[in-house]
Short mmCIF file of C-alpha atoms in Angstrom, two decimals:
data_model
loop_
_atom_site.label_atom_id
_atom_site.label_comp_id
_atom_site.label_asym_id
_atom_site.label_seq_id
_atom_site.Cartn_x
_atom_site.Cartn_y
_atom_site.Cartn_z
CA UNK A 1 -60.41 73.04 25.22
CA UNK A 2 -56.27 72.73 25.71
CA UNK A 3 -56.78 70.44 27.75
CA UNK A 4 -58.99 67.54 25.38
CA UNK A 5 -56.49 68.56 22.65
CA UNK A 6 -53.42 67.22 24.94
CA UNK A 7 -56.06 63.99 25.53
CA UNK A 8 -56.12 63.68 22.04
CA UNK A 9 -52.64 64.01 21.26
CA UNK A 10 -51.51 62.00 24.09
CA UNK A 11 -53.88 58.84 23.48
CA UNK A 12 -52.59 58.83 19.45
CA UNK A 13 -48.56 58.81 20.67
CA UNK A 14 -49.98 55.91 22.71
CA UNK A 15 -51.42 54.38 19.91
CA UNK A 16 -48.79 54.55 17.57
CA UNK A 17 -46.15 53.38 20.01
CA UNK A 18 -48.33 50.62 20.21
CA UNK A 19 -48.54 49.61 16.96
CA UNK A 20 -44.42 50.31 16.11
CA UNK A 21 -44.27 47.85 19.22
CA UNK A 22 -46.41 44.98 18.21
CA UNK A 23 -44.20 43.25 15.12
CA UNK A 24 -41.19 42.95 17.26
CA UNK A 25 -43.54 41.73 20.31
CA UNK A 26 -45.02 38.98 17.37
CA UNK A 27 -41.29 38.10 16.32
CA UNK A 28 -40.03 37.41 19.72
CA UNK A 29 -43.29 35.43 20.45
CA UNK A 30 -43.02 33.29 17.18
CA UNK A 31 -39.04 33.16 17.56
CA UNK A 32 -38.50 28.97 17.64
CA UNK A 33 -36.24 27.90 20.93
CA UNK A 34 -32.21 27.71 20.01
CA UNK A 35 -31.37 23.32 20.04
CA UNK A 36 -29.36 22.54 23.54
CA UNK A 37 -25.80 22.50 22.73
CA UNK A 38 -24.84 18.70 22.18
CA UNK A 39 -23.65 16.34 24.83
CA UNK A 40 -19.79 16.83 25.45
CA UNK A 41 -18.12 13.51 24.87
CA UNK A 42 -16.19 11.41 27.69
CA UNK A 43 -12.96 11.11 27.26
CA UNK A 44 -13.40 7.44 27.03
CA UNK A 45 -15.75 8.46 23.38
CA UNK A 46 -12.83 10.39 22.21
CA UNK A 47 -10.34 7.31 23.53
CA UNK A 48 -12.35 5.07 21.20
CA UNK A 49 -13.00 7.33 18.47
CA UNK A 50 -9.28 8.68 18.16
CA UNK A 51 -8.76 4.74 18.18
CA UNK A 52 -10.61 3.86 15.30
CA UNK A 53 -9.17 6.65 13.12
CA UNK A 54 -6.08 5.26 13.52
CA UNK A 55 -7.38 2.07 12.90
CA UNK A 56 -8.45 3.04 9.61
CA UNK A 57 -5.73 5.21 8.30
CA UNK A 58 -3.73 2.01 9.18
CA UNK A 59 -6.01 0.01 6.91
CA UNK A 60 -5.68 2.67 4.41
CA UNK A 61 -1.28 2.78 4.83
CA UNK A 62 -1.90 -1.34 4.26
CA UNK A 63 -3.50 -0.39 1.03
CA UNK A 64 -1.19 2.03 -0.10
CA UNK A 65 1.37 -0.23 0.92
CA UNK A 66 0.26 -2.78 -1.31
CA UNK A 67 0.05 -0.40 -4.41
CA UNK A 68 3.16 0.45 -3.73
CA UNK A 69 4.96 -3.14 -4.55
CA UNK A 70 2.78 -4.05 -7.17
CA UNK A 71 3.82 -0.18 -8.95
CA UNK A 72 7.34 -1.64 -8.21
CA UNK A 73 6.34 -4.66 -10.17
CA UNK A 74 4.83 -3.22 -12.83
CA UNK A 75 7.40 -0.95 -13.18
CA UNK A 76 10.12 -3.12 -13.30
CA UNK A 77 8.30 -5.38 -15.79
CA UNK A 78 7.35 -2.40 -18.02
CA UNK A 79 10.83 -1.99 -18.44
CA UNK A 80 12.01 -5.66 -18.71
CA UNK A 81 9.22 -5.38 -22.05
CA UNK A 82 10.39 -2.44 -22.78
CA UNK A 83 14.36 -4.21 -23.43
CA UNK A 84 13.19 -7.09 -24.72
CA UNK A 85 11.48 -4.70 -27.64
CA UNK A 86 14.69 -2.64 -28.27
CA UNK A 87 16.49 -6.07 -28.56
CA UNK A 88 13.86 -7.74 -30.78
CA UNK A 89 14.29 -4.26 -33.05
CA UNK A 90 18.06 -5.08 -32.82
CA UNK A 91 17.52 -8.73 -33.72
CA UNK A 92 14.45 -7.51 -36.80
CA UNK A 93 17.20 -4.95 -38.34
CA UNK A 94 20.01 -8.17 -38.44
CA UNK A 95 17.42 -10.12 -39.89
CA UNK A 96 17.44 -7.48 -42.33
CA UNK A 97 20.80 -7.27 -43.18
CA UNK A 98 21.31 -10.66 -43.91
CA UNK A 99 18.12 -11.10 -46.11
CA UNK A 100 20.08 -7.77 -48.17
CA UNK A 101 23.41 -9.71 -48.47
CA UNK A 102 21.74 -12.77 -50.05
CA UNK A 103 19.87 -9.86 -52.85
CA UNK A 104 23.47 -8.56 -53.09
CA UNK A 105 25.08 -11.50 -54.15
CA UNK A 106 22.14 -12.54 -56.19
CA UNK A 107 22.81 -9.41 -58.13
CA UNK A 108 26.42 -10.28 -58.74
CA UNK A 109 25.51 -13.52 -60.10
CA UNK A 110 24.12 -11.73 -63.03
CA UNK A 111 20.58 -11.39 -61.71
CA UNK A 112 19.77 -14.88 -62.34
CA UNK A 113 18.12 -17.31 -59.16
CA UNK A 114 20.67 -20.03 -58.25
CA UNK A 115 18.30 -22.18 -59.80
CA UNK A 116 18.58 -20.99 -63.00
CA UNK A 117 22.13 -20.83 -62.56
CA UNK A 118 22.70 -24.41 -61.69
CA UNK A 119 19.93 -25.46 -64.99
CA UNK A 120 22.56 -23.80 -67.51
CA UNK A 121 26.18 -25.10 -65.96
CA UNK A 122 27.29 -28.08 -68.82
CA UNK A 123 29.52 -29.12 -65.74
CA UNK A 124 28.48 -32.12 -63.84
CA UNK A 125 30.84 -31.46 -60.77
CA UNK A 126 29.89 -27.58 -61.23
CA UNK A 127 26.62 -29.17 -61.35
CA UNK A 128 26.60 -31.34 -58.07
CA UNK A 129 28.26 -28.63 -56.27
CA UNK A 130 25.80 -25.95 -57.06
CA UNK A 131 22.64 -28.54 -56.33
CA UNK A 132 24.54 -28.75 -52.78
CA UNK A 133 24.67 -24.94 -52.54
CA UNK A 134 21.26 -24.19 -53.90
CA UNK A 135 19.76 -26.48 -50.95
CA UNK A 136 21.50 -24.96 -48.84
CA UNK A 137 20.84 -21.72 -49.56
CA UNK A 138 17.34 -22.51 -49.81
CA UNK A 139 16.90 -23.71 -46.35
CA UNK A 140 19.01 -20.74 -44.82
CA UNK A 141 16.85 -18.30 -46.70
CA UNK A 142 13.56 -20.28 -44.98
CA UNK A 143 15.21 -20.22 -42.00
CA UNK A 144 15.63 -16.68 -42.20
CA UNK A 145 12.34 -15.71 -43.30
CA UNK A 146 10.95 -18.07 -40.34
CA UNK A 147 13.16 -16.53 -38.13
CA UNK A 148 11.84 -12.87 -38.76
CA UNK A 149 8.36 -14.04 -38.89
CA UNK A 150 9.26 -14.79 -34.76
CA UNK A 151 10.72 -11.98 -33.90
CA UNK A 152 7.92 -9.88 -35.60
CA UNK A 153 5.77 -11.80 -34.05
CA UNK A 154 7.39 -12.07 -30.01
CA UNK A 155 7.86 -8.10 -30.65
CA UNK A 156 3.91 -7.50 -31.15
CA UNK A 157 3.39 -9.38 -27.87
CA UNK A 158 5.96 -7.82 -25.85
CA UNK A 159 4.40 -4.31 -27.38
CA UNK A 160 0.75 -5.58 -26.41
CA UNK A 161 1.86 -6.49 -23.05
CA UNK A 162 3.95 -3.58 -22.10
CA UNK A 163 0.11 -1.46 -22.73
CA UNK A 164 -1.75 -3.77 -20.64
CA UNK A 165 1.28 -3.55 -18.28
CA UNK A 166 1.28 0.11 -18.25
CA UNK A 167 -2.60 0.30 -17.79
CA UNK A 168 -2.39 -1.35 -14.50
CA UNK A 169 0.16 0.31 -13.43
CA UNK A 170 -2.34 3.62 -13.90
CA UNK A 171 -5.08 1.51 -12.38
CA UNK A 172 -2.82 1.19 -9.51
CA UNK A 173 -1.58 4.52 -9.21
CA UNK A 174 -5.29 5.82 -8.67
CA UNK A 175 -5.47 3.18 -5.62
CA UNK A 176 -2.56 4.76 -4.64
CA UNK A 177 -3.64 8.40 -4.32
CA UNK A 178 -7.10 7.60 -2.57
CA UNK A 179 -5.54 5.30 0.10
CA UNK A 180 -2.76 8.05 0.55
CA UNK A 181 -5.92 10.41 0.74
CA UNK A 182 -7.85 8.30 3.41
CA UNK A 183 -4.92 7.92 5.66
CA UNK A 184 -4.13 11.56 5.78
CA UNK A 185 -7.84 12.40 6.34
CA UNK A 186 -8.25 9.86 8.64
CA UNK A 187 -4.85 11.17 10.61
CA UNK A 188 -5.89 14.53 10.29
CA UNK A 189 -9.38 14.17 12.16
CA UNK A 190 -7.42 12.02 14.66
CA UNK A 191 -5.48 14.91 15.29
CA UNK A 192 -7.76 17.51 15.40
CA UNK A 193 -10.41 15.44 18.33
CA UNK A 194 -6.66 15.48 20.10
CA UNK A 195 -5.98 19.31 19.76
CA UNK A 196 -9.47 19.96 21.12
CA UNK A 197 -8.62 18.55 24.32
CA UNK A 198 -6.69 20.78 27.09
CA UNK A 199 -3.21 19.39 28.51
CA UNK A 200 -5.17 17.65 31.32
CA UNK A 201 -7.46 15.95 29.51
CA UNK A 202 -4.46 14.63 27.02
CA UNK A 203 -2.53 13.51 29.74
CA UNK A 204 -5.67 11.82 31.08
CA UNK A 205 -6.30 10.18 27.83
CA UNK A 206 -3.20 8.93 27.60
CA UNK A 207 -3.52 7.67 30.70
CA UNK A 208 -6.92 5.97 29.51
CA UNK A 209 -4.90 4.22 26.70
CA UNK A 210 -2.04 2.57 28.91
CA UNK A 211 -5.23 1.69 31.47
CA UNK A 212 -7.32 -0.12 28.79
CA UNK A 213 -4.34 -2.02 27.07
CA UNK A 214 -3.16 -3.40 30.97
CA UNK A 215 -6.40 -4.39 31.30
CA UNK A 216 -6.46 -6.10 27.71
CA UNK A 217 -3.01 -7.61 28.75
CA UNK A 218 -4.38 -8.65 31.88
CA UNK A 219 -7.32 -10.80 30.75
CA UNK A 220 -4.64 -11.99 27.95
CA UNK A 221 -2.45 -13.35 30.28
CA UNK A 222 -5.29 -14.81 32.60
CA UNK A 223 -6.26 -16.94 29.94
CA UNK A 224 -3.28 -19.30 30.54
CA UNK A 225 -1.83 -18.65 27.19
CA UNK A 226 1.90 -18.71 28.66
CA UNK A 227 1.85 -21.00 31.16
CA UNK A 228 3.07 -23.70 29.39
CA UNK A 229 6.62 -24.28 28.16
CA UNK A 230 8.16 -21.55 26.27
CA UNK A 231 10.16 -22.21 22.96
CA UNK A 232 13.50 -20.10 22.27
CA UNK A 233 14.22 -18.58 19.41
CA UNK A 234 16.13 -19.76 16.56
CA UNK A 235 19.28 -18.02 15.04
CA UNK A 236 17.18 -16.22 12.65
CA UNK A 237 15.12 -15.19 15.03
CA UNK A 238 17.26 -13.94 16.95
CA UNK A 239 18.39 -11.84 14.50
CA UNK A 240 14.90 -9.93 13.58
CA UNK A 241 14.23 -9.39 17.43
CA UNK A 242 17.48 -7.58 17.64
CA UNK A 243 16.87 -5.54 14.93
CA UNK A 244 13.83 -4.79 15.68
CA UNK A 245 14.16 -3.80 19.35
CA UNK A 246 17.18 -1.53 18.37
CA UNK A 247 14.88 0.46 16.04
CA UNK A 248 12.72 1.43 19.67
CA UNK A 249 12.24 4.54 19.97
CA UNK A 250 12.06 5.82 16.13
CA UNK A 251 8.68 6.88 15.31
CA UNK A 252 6.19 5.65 13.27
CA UNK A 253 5.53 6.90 9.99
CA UNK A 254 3.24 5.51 7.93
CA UNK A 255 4.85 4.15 4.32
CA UNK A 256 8.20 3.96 6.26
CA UNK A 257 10.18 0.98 6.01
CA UNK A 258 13.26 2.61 7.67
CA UNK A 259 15.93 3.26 8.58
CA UNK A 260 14.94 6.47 10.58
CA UNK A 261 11.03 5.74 10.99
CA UNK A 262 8.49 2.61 10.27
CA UNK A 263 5.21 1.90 10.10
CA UNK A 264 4.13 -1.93 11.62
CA UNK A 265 4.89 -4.02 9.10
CA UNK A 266 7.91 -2.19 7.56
CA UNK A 267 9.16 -2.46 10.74
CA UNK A 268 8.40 -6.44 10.95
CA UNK A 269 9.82 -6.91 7.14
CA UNK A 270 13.12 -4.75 7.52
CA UNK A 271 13.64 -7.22 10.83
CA UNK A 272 13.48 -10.04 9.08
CA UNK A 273 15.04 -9.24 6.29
CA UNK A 274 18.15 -8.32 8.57
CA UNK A 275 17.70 -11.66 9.58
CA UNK A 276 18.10 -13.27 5.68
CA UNK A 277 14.34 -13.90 5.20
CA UNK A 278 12.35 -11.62 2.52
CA UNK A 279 8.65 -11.61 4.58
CA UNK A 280 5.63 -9.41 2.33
CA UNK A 281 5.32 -5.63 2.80
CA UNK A 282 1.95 -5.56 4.56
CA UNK A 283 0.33 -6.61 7.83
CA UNK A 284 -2.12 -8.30 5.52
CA UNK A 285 -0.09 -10.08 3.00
CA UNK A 286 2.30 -11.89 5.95
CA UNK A 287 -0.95 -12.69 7.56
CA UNK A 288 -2.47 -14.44 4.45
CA UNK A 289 0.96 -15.95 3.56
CA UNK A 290 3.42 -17.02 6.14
CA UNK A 291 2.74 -19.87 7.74
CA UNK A 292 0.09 -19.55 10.73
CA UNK A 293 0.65 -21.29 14.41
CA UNK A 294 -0.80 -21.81 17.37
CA UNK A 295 -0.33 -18.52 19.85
CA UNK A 296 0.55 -21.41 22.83
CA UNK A 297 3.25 -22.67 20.44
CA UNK A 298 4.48 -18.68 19.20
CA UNK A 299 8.77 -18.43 20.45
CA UNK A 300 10.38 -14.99 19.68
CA UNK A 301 10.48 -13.71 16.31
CA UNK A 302 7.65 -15.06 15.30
CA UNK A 303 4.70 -12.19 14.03
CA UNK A 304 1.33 -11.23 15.97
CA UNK A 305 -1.65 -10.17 13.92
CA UNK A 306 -4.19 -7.58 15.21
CA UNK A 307 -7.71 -7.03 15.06
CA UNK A 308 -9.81 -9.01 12.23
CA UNK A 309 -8.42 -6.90 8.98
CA UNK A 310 -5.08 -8.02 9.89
CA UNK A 311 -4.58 -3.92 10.48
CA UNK A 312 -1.74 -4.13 12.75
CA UNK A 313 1.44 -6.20 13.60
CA UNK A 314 4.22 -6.72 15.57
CA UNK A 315 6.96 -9.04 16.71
CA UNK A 316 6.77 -11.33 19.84
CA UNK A 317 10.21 -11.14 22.03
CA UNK A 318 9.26 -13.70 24.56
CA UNK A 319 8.13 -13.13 28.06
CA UNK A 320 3.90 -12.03 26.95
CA UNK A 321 5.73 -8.80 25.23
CA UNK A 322 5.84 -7.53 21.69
CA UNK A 323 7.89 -4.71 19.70
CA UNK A 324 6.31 -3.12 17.84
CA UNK A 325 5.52 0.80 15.83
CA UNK A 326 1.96 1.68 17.18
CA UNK A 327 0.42 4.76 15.20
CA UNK A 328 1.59 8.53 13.95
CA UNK A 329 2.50 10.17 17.29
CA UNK A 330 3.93 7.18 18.78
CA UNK A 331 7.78 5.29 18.31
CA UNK A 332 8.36 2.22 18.03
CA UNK A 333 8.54 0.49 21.53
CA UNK A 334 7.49 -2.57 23.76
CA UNK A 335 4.16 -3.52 24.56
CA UNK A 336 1.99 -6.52 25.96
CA UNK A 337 1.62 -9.12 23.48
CA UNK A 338 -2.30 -9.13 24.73
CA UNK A 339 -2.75 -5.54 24.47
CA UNK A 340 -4.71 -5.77 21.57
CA UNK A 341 -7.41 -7.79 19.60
CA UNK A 342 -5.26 -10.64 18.52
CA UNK A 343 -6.05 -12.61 15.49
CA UNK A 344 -2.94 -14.89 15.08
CA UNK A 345 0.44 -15.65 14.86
CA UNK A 346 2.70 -15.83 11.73
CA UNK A 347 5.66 -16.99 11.36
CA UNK A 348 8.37 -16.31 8.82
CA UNK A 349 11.20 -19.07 9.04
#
């Protein structure tokens, strides 16, 4: 009898273990499988990756770049309105003055028009002189009347153009901030791919980058490009590559225009304005408006454009090389003219 109650009790622990077990045995069954881990990147992904950040945060600086003249402009216009309404106030308030004097003297003259004046004189010389004064007067007084009618008029346009002035400049100002935004983000994630990487793999990417610009150079220079005669450089010239060459090893900084740091094309404008010649602030604007030649016919000084958004630029200094300020992280140095996508030559004298 003892021993079918043990059974008993025995077979329903069994049981309910059983049943306690069976969710967790269902969960684990109908668990889905964790994804594989994603496919490290070569370093020649992250190479070309970190590359185009850079890329675009310099598009972005060239944007920025540009807002930042035309505030200048806007600015400086704003306030040229701006004087031009305190002096037409200045001119309005003379107007004023005088128009008061002629009341004033009409008032001493008994309060009677000259007109009237000149009816009731029984003198004929009184009588001549007083037509003589009354036609003058009149046309001074239509003058002056005429005269404040223009400067009313001049100081309601330079008021309506000082608010179309100053709403550009806001328009501007909000270009500003989302290119400034872009490059740092763009900078930033550039960054971050680099911090990821351990010492050997940075010093193998950087090893990656000089490796894929020789080879650039290489296939540059074995087009034939420089085999021809090479043309020196004039005085100006001269001038920018020697500023610009002492200015290697400063580093970039995008927005810079020196003297302690540059980005490309503040580098490229500072140079030549060493060298007396005022060039645009951006790698775009002295692409679209200095005057483009040939790359066989390019002598030092003259301005290489990069990649086909006229991103990037630097100066030629003979010999198939180019100074130049690369990216954030880098200083200005030398590098192979052919180095990079080239999409022209500029140049500025």
């Amino acid at each position: 009898m003892n021993r079918r109650r043990h059974a008993t009790a025995a077979i329903t622990v069994i049981c309910a273990l059983t049943v306690l077990a069976s969710p967790a045995l269902t969960l684990q069954a109908s668990a889905a499988p964790l994804p594989p881990p994603p496919p490290k990147k070569s370093l020649e992904e992250v190479r070309k990756e970190i590359d185009d950040l850079y890329r675009k945060a310099a598009v972005a600086t060239d944007a920025y770049n540009l807002a930042e003249e035309k505030t200048k402009e806007q600015s400086a216009e704003i306030v040229r309105l701006a004087r031009m309404i305190v002096d037409g106030r200045e001119k309005i308030e003379e107007l004023k003055s005088k128009a008061g004097a002629q009341a004033r003297a009409q008032y001493r003259n008994g309060g009677l028009p000259d007109g009237a004046q000149l009816v009731l004189t029984n003198d004929p010389q009184l009588f001549l002189d007083a037509a003589g004064r009354l036609k003058s007067g009149a046309k001074a007084t239509t003058d002056l009347l005429g005269e404040m009618t223009r400067t009313q008029a001049e100081l309601d346009t330079y008021a309506k153009d000082a608010s179309t002035n100053w709403t550009k400049l806001e328009a501007i100002r909000v270009k500003q901030a989302k290119a400034k935004k872009e490059i740092n983000d763009k900078i930033a994630a550039a960054k971050k791919l680099e911090s990821e990487l351990a010492a050997e793999e940075r010093e193998r990417l950087r090893r990656l980058e000089e490796q894929a610009q020789l080879r650039a150079q290489t296939t540059w220079l074995g087009t034939g490009v420089l085999d021809g005669p090479q043309a020196g450089a004039t005085a100006e010239g001269r001038r920018a590559v020697e500023f610009a060459t002492a200015q290697i090893g400063k580093p970039y900084v995008w927005g810079a225009e020196g003297p302690g740091s540059y980005d490309c094309s503040g580098l490229t404008q500072r140079a030549w304005g060493a060298a007396g010649r005022g060039i645009p602030r951006t790698s775009q604007e002295q692409w679209r408006l200095l005057p483009h030649v040939d790359i066989k016919d390019m002598r030092p000084g003259d301005l290489i454009v990069y990649f086909k958004d006229a991103s990037h630029i630097g100066m030629y200094v003979g010999n198939g090389v180019i100074v130049h300020a690369p990216r954030p992280g880098r200083n200005v140095t030398l590098a192979g003219a052919g180095s990079m996508e080239i999409l022209g030559v500029v140049r500025p004298s």
